[in-house]
Short mmCIF file of N, CA and C and ligand atoms in Angstrom, two decimals:
data_model
loop_
_atom_site.label_atom_id
_atom_site.label_comp_id
_atom_site.label_asym_id
_atom_site.label_seq_id
_atom_site.Cartn_x
_atom_site.Cartn_y
_atom_site.Cartn_z
N MET A 41 87.92 94.45 90.57
CA MET A 41 89.20 94.53 90.32
C MET A 41 89.37 94.29 91.47
N LYS A 42 91.36 93.61 91.97
CA LYS A 42 91.73 93.43 93.14
C LYS A 42 92.98 94.15 93.06
N ARG A 43 92.53 94.72 94.31
CA ARG A 43 93.75 96.05 94.51
C ARG A 43 94.02 95.90 96.51
N ALA A 44 95.98 95.77 96.28
CA ALA A 44 96.00 96.00 97.34
C ALA A 44 97.26 97.05 97.48
N LEU A 45 97.00 96.92 99.03
CA LEU A 45 97.89 98.58 99.50
C LEU A 45 99.03 97.82 100.27
N PHE A 46 100.14 98.44 99.60
CA PHE A 46 101.45 98.14 100.24
C PHE A 46 101.94 98.78 101.46
N PRO A 47 101.20 99.47 102.40
CA PRO A 47 101.80 99.88 103.61
C PRO A 47 103.68 99.91 104.02
N GLY A 48 103.94 101.62 104.17
CA GLY A 48 105.80 101.25 104.80
C GLY A 48 106.00 102.89 104.53
N SER A 49 107.30 103.24 105.66
CA SER A 49 107.75 104.49 105.41
C SER A 49 109.00 104.47 103.90
N PHE A 50 109.18 103.03 103.95
CA PHE A 50 110.04 103.70 102.13
C PHE A 50 111.07 105.29 102.71
N ASP A 51 111.67 104.81 103.62
CA ASP A 51 113.30 105.63 103.22
C ASP A 51 114.13 104.99 103.80
N PRO A 52 114.92 105.24 102.19
CA PRO A 52 114.31 104.95 100.92
C PRO A 52 113.81 103.73 101.16
N ILE A 53 112.64 103.37 99.58
CA ILE A 53 112.49 101.96 98.88
C ILE A 53 113.46 101.67 99.11
N THR A 54 113.73 100.20 98.97
CA THR A 54 114.98 99.29 98.86
C THR A 54 114.45 98.61 97.01
N LEU A 55 115.26 97.45 97.26
CA LEU A 55 115.30 96.69 96.39
C LEU A 55 114.38 95.43 97.38
N GLY A 56 114.43 94.99 98.05
CA GLY A 56 113.48 94.13 98.37
C GLY A 56 112.16 95.18 98.62
N HIS A 57 112.12 96.24 98.47
CA HIS A 57 110.53 96.64 98.67
C HIS A 57 110.01 96.26 97.40
N TYR A 58 110.98 96.82 96.15
CA TYR A 58 110.94 97.11 94.44
C TYR A 58 110.31 95.46 93.92
N ASP A 59 111.37 94.20 94.82
CA ASP A 59 110.83 92.82 94.48
C ASP A 59 109.40 92.64 94.84
N ILE A 60 109.08 92.69 95.99
CA ILE A 60 107.86 92.34 96.30
C ILE A 60 106.72 93.32 96.14
N ILE A 61 106.99 94.32 95.07
CA ILE A 61 105.92 95.03 94.24
C ILE A 61 105.70 94.53 92.96
N LYS A 62 107.06 94.42 92.62
CA LYS A 62 107.02 94.05 91.25
C LYS A 62 106.01 92.28 90.93
N ARG A 63 106.85 91.61 92.03
CA ARG A 63 105.81 90.49 91.87
C ARG A 63 104.56 90.69 92.09
N ALA A 64 103.95 91.62 93.17
CA ALA A 64 102.48 91.94 93.10
C ALA A 64 101.69 91.80 92.02
N ILE A 65 102.56 92.55 90.93
CA ILE A 65 101.66 92.88 90.09
C ILE A 65 101.21 92.05 89.51
N SER A 66 101.59 90.75 89.75
CA SER A 66 101.47 89.54 88.69
C SER A 66 100.19 88.88 89.89
N LEU A 67 99.60 89.74 90.97
CA LEU A 67 99.11 88.65 91.75
C LEU A 67 97.67 89.69 91.55
N PHE A 68 97.91 91.05 92.19
CA PHE A 68 96.90 91.95 91.84
C PHE A 68 96.68 93.01 90.27
N ASP A 69 95.29 93.39 90.34
CA ASP A 69 95.63 94.39 88.93
C ASP A 69 95.44 95.58 88.98
N GLU A 70 95.80 95.73 90.78
CA GLU A 70 96.43 97.53 91.22
C GLU A 70 97.13 97.47 92.53
N VAL A 71 98.66 98.05 92.58
CA VAL A 71 99.33 98.21 93.89
C VAL A 71 99.60 99.25 93.92
N ILE A 72 98.75 99.73 95.13
CA ILE A 72 99.52 100.96 95.65
C ILE A 72 100.15 101.47 96.71
N VAL A 73 101.21 101.41 96.41
CA VAL A 73 102.17 101.64 97.35
C VAL A 73 101.86 102.99 98.32
N ALA A 74 101.92 102.66 99.52
CA ALA A 74 101.51 104.30 100.35
C ALA A 74 102.16 104.06 101.45
N ILE A 75 102.97 105.25 101.22
CA ILE A 75 103.82 106.10 102.56
C ILE A 75 102.86 106.37 103.61
N GLY A 76 102.88 105.87 104.70
CA GLY A 76 102.57 106.27 106.19
C GLY A 76 103.20 107.74 106.91
N ILE A 77 102.25 108.59 106.88
CA ILE A 77 102.81 109.70 107.40
C ILE A 77 102.36 109.60 108.65
N ASN A 78 104.08 109.71 110.05
CA ASN A 78 103.83 109.46 110.75
C ASN A 78 104.94 110.47 112.14
N SER A 79 104.38 111.87 112.51
CA SER A 79 104.97 113.23 112.82
C SER A 79 105.72 112.84 113.89
N ASP A 80 105.72 111.80 114.45
CA ASP A 80 106.88 111.57 115.88
C ASP A 80 108.56 110.91 115.10
N LYS A 81 107.97 110.19 113.90
CA LYS A 81 109.31 109.73 113.14
C LYS A 81 109.48 110.44 112.69
N LYS A 82 111.55 110.42 112.74
CA LYS A 82 112.51 111.09 112.73
C LYS A 82 113.41 110.53 110.97
N TYR A 83 112.84 110.66 109.75
CA TYR A 83 113.23 110.31 108.57
C TYR A 83 114.69 110.99 107.87
N MET A 84 115.20 110.29 107.17
CA MET A 84 116.66 110.71 106.81
C MET A 84 115.83 111.21 105.03
N PHE A 85 114.97 110.77 104.24
CA PHE A 85 114.39 111.79 103.13
C PHE A 85 113.33 112.18 103.20
N SER A 86 112.76 113.69 102.56
CA SER A 86 111.85 114.25 103.01
C SER A 86 110.74 113.07 102.26
N LEU A 87 109.58 113.86 102.99
CA LEU A 87 108.31 112.74 101.76
C LEU A 87 108.07 113.07 100.17
N GLU A 88 108.61 114.34 99.79
CA GLU A 88 108.67 114.44 98.68
C GLU A 88 110.14 113.52 97.75
N GLN A 89 111.10 113.77 98.64
CA GLN A 89 111.82 112.26 97.79
C GLN A 89 111.63 111.30 97.70
N ARG A 90 110.63 110.97 98.91
CA ARG A 90 110.90 109.06 99.23
C ARG A 90 109.48 109.18 97.66
N LEU A 91 108.35 109.90 97.87
CA LEU A 91 107.55 109.91 96.98
C LEU A 91 108.06 109.81 95.42
N GLU A 92 109.03 110.47 95.36
CA GLU A 92 110.22 110.95 93.44
C GLU A 92 110.59 109.48 93.80
N PHE A 93 111.50 108.94 94.82
CA PHE A 93 112.19 107.89 94.52
C PHE A 93 111.38 106.53 93.49
N ILE A 94 109.78 106.34 94.36
CA ILE A 94 109.02 105.10 94.43
C ILE A 94 108.40 105.50 92.68
N LYS A 95 107.97 106.92 92.26
CA LYS A 95 107.37 107.52 91.61
C LYS A 95 108.92 106.78 90.02
N GLU A 96 109.65 107.15 89.88
CA GLU A 96 110.19 107.29 89.22
C GLU A 96 110.71 105.50 88.84
N ALA A 97 110.63 104.68 89.74
CA ALA A 97 111.32 103.49 89.93
C ALA A 97 109.91 102.68 88.83
N PHE A 98 108.65 103.08 89.38
CA PHE A 98 107.60 102.55 88.43
C PHE A 98 107.13 103.54 87.81
N LYS A 99 107.47 103.98 87.32
CA LYS A 99 107.14 105.38 85.81
C LYS A 99 106.57 104.16 85.02
N ASP A 100 107.49 103.00 84.28
CA ASP A 100 106.53 102.22 83.29
C ASP A 100 105.63 101.26 83.57
N GLU A 101 105.14 101.61 84.51
CA GLU A 101 104.14 100.32 85.43
C GLU A 101 103.02 101.05 85.81
N PRO A 102 102.17 100.92 84.92
CA PRO A 102 100.45 102.03 85.24
C PRO A 102 99.85 100.94 86.34
N LYS A 103 100.05 99.97 86.97
CA LYS A 103 99.66 98.82 87.39
C LYS A 103 99.89 99.88 89.79
N VAL A 104 100.83 100.04 89.37
CA VAL A 104 101.06 100.58 90.28
C VAL A 104 101.21 102.60 90.57
N LYS A 105 100.19 102.82 91.79
CA LYS A 105 100.06 103.74 92.51
C LYS A 105 100.68 104.25 93.46
N ILE A 106 100.00 105.53 93.35
CA ILE A 106 101.43 105.54 94.75
C ILE A 106 100.85 106.80 95.86
N GLU A 107 100.68 106.23 96.69
CA GLU A 107 99.84 107.35 97.64
C GLU A 107 100.35 107.79 98.86
N THR A 108 100.19 108.69 99.96
CA THR A 108 100.27 108.97 101.51
C THR A 108 99.17 109.08 102.13
N TYR A 109 99.27 108.49 103.53
CA TYR A 109 98.41 108.39 104.08
C TYR A 109 98.56 109.10 105.52
N LYS A 110 97.68 109.35 106.70
CA LYS A 110 98.14 109.53 107.98
C LYS A 110 96.93 108.49 108.76
N GLY A 111 97.68 108.05 110.31
CA GLY A 111 96.58 107.58 111.11
C GLY A 111 96.18 106.15 110.74
N LEU A 112 95.55 104.86 110.71
CA LEU A 112 95.36 103.43 110.72
C LEU A 112 95.59 103.34 109.31
N THR A 113 96.12 102.16 109.14
CA THR A 113 96.25 101.96 107.93
C THR A 113 95.13 100.98 107.49
N VAL A 114 94.07 100.41 108.01
CA VAL A 114 93.29 100.10 107.99
C VAL A 114 91.76 100.97 107.48
N HIS A 115 91.83 102.09 108.26
CA HIS A 115 91.18 103.27 107.90
C HIS A 115 91.31 104.18 106.25
N PHE A 116 92.26 103.96 105.90
CA PHE A 116 92.91 104.89 104.49
C PHE A 116 92.62 102.94 103.73
N CYS A 117 92.50 101.80 104.12
CA CYS A 117 92.49 101.25 102.76
C CYS A 117 90.01 101.71 102.58
N GLN A 118 89.78 101.54 104.12
CA GLN A 118 88.49 101.74 103.87
C GLN A 118 88.52 102.84 102.88
N GLU A 119 88.70 103.93 103.22
CA GLU A 119 89.18 105.22 102.82
C GLU A 119 88.59 105.22 101.13
N ILE A 120 89.73 104.54 100.98
CA ILE A 120 89.78 103.60 98.99
C ILE A 120 89.42 102.82 98.77
N ASP A 121 88.63 102.10 99.36
CA ASP A 121 88.20 100.70 99.41
C ASP A 121 88.95 99.80 98.87
N VAL A 122 90.07 99.34 99.62
CA VAL A 122 91.46 98.30 99.36
C VAL A 122 90.97 97.57 100.22
N LYS A 123 91.03 95.85 99.76
CA LYS A 123 90.50 94.94 100.90
C LYS A 123 91.38 94.27 100.82
N PHE A 124 93.13 94.65 100.29
CA PHE A 124 94.54 93.85 101.23
C PHE A 124 94.96 94.60 101.44
N ILE A 125 95.71 93.91 102.18
CA ILE A 125 97.00 94.65 102.72
C ILE A 125 98.25 93.75 101.86
N LEU A 126 99.26 94.48 101.45
CA LEU A 126 100.45 94.01 100.86
C LEU A 126 101.64 93.68 101.76
N ARG A 127 102.30 92.33 101.96
CA ARG A 127 103.76 93.01 103.50
C ARG A 127 104.31 92.34 102.79
N GLY A 128 105.84 92.05 103.22
CA GLY A 128 106.74 91.56 102.41
C GLY A 128 107.52 90.57 103.68
N LEU A 129 108.26 89.45 103.91
CA LEU A 129 108.67 88.60 104.69
C LEU A 129 110.49 88.33 104.65
N ARG A 130 110.93 88.63 105.47
CA ARG A 130 112.38 88.14 105.59
C ARG A 130 112.60 87.51 106.41
N ASN A 131 112.04 87.51 107.53
CA ASN A 131 112.48 86.56 108.70
C ASN A 131 111.29 86.37 109.76
N PRO A 132 111.80 85.38 110.68
CA PRO A 132 111.09 84.34 111.84
C PRO A 132 110.34 86.41 112.53
N ALA A 133 111.36 86.90 112.81
CA ALA A 133 110.98 88.16 113.42
C ALA A 133 109.89 89.18 112.62
N ASP A 134 109.92 89.47 111.33
CA ASP A 134 109.26 90.09 110.69
C ASP A 134 107.92 89.23 111.04
N PHE A 135 107.97 87.67 110.80
CA PHE A 135 106.58 87.51 110.82
C PHE A 135 105.64 87.62 112.30
N GLU A 136 106.62 87.45 113.08
CA GLU A 136 105.95 87.91 114.38
C GLU A 136 105.00 88.91 114.84
N PHE A 137 106.18 90.13 114.38
CA PHE A 137 105.85 91.04 113.97
C PHE A 137 103.94 91.69 113.26
N GLU A 138 104.70 91.32 111.89
CA GLU A 138 103.24 90.90 110.65
C GLU A 138 102.23 90.75 111.38
N LYS A 139 102.21 89.29 111.84
CA LYS A 139 101.45 88.40 112.70
C LYS A 139 99.99 88.95 113.57
N ALA A 140 101.07 90.20 114.47
CA ALA A 140 99.89 90.78 115.51
C ALA A 140 99.53 91.95 114.82
N ILE A 141 99.86 92.75 113.71
CA ILE A 141 99.45 93.64 113.08
C ILE A 141 98.21 93.03 112.00
N ALA A 142 98.54 91.88 111.75
CA ALA A 142 97.56 90.95 110.39
C ALA A 142 96.59 91.24 111.18
N HIS A 143 96.40 90.06 112.47
CA HIS A 143 95.31 89.68 112.86
C HIS A 143 94.43 90.91 113.49
N THR A 144 95.54 92.58 114.08
CA THR A 144 94.79 93.51 114.29
C THR A 144 93.81 93.73 113.48
N ASN A 145 94.41 93.80 112.07
CA ASN A 145 93.92 94.00 111.34
C ASN A 145 92.44 93.73 110.77
N ARG A 146 92.59 92.36 110.95
CA ARG A 146 91.51 91.50 110.22
C ARG A 146 90.41 91.94 111.20
N ASP A 147 90.63 91.79 112.30
CA ASP A 147 89.15 92.23 112.66
C ASP A 147 89.20 93.55 113.17
N LEU A 148 89.98 94.55 113.01
CA LEU A 148 89.34 95.94 113.02
C LEU A 148 88.52 96.23 111.90
N ALA A 149 88.86 95.76 110.24
CA ALA A 149 88.37 96.07 109.54
C ALA A 149 88.15 95.01 108.08
N ALA A 150 88.17 93.34 108.49
CA ALA A 150 88.58 92.47 108.27
C ALA A 150 88.95 92.78 106.39
N ILE A 151 89.87 92.88 107.15
CA ILE A 151 91.46 93.62 105.54
C ILE A 151 91.97 92.32 105.90
N GLU A 152 92.32 90.97 104.55
CA GLU A 152 93.21 90.21 104.61
C GLU A 152 94.67 90.68 104.17
N THR A 153 95.34 90.54 104.76
CA THR A 153 96.58 90.78 104.45
C THR A 153 97.84 89.74 104.20
N VAL A 154 98.39 89.91 102.60
CA VAL A 154 99.07 88.85 101.53
C VAL A 154 100.35 89.38 102.03
N PHE A 155 100.88 87.74 102.95
CA PHE A 155 102.37 88.23 102.74
C PHE A 155 103.38 87.24 101.62
N LEU A 156 104.26 88.05 101.18
CA LEU A 156 105.12 87.93 100.00
C LEU A 156 106.47 87.20 101.03
N LEU A 157 107.00 86.28 100.20
CA LEU A 157 108.65 85.80 101.02
C LEU A 157 109.19 86.34 100.06
N THR A 158 110.20 87.36 100.58
CA THR A 158 111.39 87.83 100.06
C THR A 158 112.52 87.11 99.53
N ALA A 159 112.61 87.70 98.52
CA ALA A 159 113.33 87.06 97.07
C ALA A 159 115.23 86.28 98.05
N ALA A 160 115.66 85.45 97.76
CA ALA A 160 116.66 85.11 98.54
C ALA A 160 117.75 86.45 98.46
N SER A 161 117.86 87.13 97.09
CA SER A 161 118.72 87.66 97.07
C SER A 161 118.47 89.23 97.10
N THR A 162 117.56 89.56 97.94
CA THR A 162 117.31 91.19 98.93
C THR A 162 116.98 90.79 100.21
N SER A 163 117.21 89.31 100.57
CA SER A 163 116.34 89.61 102.16
C SER A 163 117.27 89.54 103.54
N TYR A 164 117.90 90.16 103.24
CA TYR A 164 119.19 91.13 104.29
C TYR A 164 118.71 92.56 104.27
N ILE A 165 118.40 93.15 102.36
CA ILE A 165 118.23 94.59 102.82
C ILE A 165 117.03 94.95 103.80
N SER A 166 117.54 96.61 104.14
CA SER A 166 116.19 96.92 105.12
C SER A 166 116.78 98.47 104.72
N SER A 167 115.97 99.11 105.07
CA SER A 167 115.77 100.82 104.73
C SER A 167 117.11 101.05 106.02
N SER A 168 116.72 100.86 107.25
CA SER A 168 117.99 101.33 107.80
C SER A 168 119.09 100.57 107.97
N ILE A 169 119.11 100.12 107.00
CA ILE A 169 120.64 99.34 105.98
C ILE A 169 120.97 100.17 105.04
N VAL A 170 120.25 100.34 104.25
CA VAL A 170 120.59 101.77 103.15
C VAL A 170 120.95 102.79 103.83
N ARG A 171 120.12 103.36 105.18
CA ARG A 171 120.59 104.86 105.74
C ARG A 171 121.88 104.40 106.36
N ASP A 172 122.17 103.41 107.04
CA ASP A 172 123.49 103.25 107.34
C ASP A 172 124.76 103.50 106.73
N VAL A 173 124.32 102.56 105.47
CA VAL A 173 125.57 102.42 104.19
C VAL A 173 125.94 104.15 103.59
N ILE A 174 124.61 104.75 103.48
CA ILE A 174 124.74 105.91 103.09
C ILE A 174 125.08 106.97 103.89
N ARG A 175 124.78 106.83 105.26
CA ARG A 175 125.42 107.96 106.29
C ARG A 175 126.99 107.83 106.21
N HIS A 176 127.43 106.71 106.14
CA HIS A 176 128.80 106.46 105.90
C HIS A 176 129.50 106.27 104.49
N HIS A 177 129.10 106.98 104.18
CA HIS A 177 129.18 106.95 102.43
C HIS A 177 130.22 105.55 102.17
N GLY A 178 129.05 104.45 101.88
CA GLY A 178 129.25 103.58 101.07
C GLY A 178 128.06 103.65 99.88
N ASP A 179 128.84 102.54 99.47
CA ASP A 179 128.10 102.12 97.75
C ASP A 179 126.32 101.55 97.80
N TYR A 180 125.51 102.10 98.10
CA TYR A 180 124.44 102.09 98.49
C TYR A 180 123.69 102.01 96.70
N THR A 181 124.14 102.06 96.01
CA THR A 181 123.80 101.93 94.94
C THR A 181 122.76 100.43 94.72
N LYS A 182 124.20 99.07 95.49
CA LYS A 182 123.94 97.85 95.23
C LYS A 182 122.19 97.81 95.88
N LEU A 183 122.01 98.48 96.78
CA LEU A 183 120.55 98.12 97.76
C LEU A 183 119.69 98.59 97.13
N VAL A 184 119.48 99.53 96.46
CA VAL A 184 118.17 100.37 95.91
C VAL A 184 117.73 100.77 94.50
N PRO A 185 116.70 100.71 94.19
CA PRO A 185 116.48 101.07 92.65
C PRO A 185 117.25 102.59 92.10
N ALA A 186 117.69 102.28 90.85
CA ALA A 186 118.37 103.48 90.57
C ALA A 186 117.33 105.18 90.86
N SER A 187 116.74 105.17 90.55
CA SER A 187 115.96 106.01 90.84
C SER A 187 116.18 107.26 92.30
N VAL A 188 116.91 105.95 93.44
CA VAL A 188 117.45 106.23 94.77
C VAL A 188 118.89 106.90 94.45
N ARG A 189 118.83 108.44 94.47
CA ARG A 189 119.91 109.10 94.22
C ARG A 189 120.21 110.08 95.99
N VAL A 190 121.86 110.14 96.30
CA VAL A 190 122.03 110.98 97.34
C VAL A 190 122.19 112.56 96.82
P1 LIG B 235 107.89 99.33 108.09
O1 LIG B 235 108.43 101.24 108.67
O2 LIG B 235 106.06 99.77 108.09
O3 LIG B 235 108.60 98.66 108.38
P2 LIG B 235 109.33 99.35 105.85
O4 LIG B 235 109.13 99.99 104.77
O5 LIG B 235 110.67 99.09 106.29
O6 LIG B 235 108.31 99.86 106.88
O7 LIG B 235 108.41 97.96 105.05
C1 LIG B 235 107.36 97.51 104.21
C2 LIG B 235 107.43 96.49 104.03
O8 LIG B 235 108.36 96.24 102.82
C3 LIG B 235 107.44 95.40 105.18
O9 LIG B 235 106.59 94.55 105.22
C4 LIG B 235 108.62 94.75 105.06
O10 LIG B 235 108.58 93.40 105.91
C5 LIG B 235 108.67 95.40 103.60
N1 LIG B 235 110.35 94.64 103.57
C6 LIG B 235 111.21 95.56 104.01
N2 LIG B 235 112.30 95.09 103.24
C7 LIG B 235 112.30 93.73 103.06
C8 LIG B 235 112.84 93.42 101.62
N3 LIG B 235 114.25 93.42 101.98
N4 LIG B 235 112.57 92.11 101.46
C9 LIG B 235 111.18 91.47 101.45
N5 LIG B 235 110.22 92.40 102.28
C10 LIG B 235 110.54 93.72 102.66
#
């Protein structure tokens, strides 16, 4: 069974993440969306809220599982016996950043990273833009799955 881990903060999940997960479902038997917990980071949404947004968005999709983890992503992959990490690419900056992490992860644990190019329609969306729109009372509903409500 081919399983992929999609790690991230998902603060909150956006239509960009949603698109990557949906497309990965046709490539893998199981896609595990994994919220990384970093105690040094300040989040807009609590872990429970972020989990609930993702759960609700994929409630009719049995191939999508949701987990949380602390520490290195590759250690979590080893713990749950996952061989692939899934990441989305929006632009050259994403590529440069992701390239170093992917090389490191392959060195550390022989785990391959599979990249999906963002859909053109969601390429500009990031969680940080969504948080800005929410903070300033803009219409964030165009940028996130319907499950994300403030
Ligand atoms: P992180 O804190 O690891 O950056 P994010 O939740 O921001 O976590 O993103 C998780 C993954 O989703 C990353 O691979 C990121 O490149 C990807 N991603 C984020 N936004 C988009 C988008 N609009 N289109 C495609 N991939 C995206």
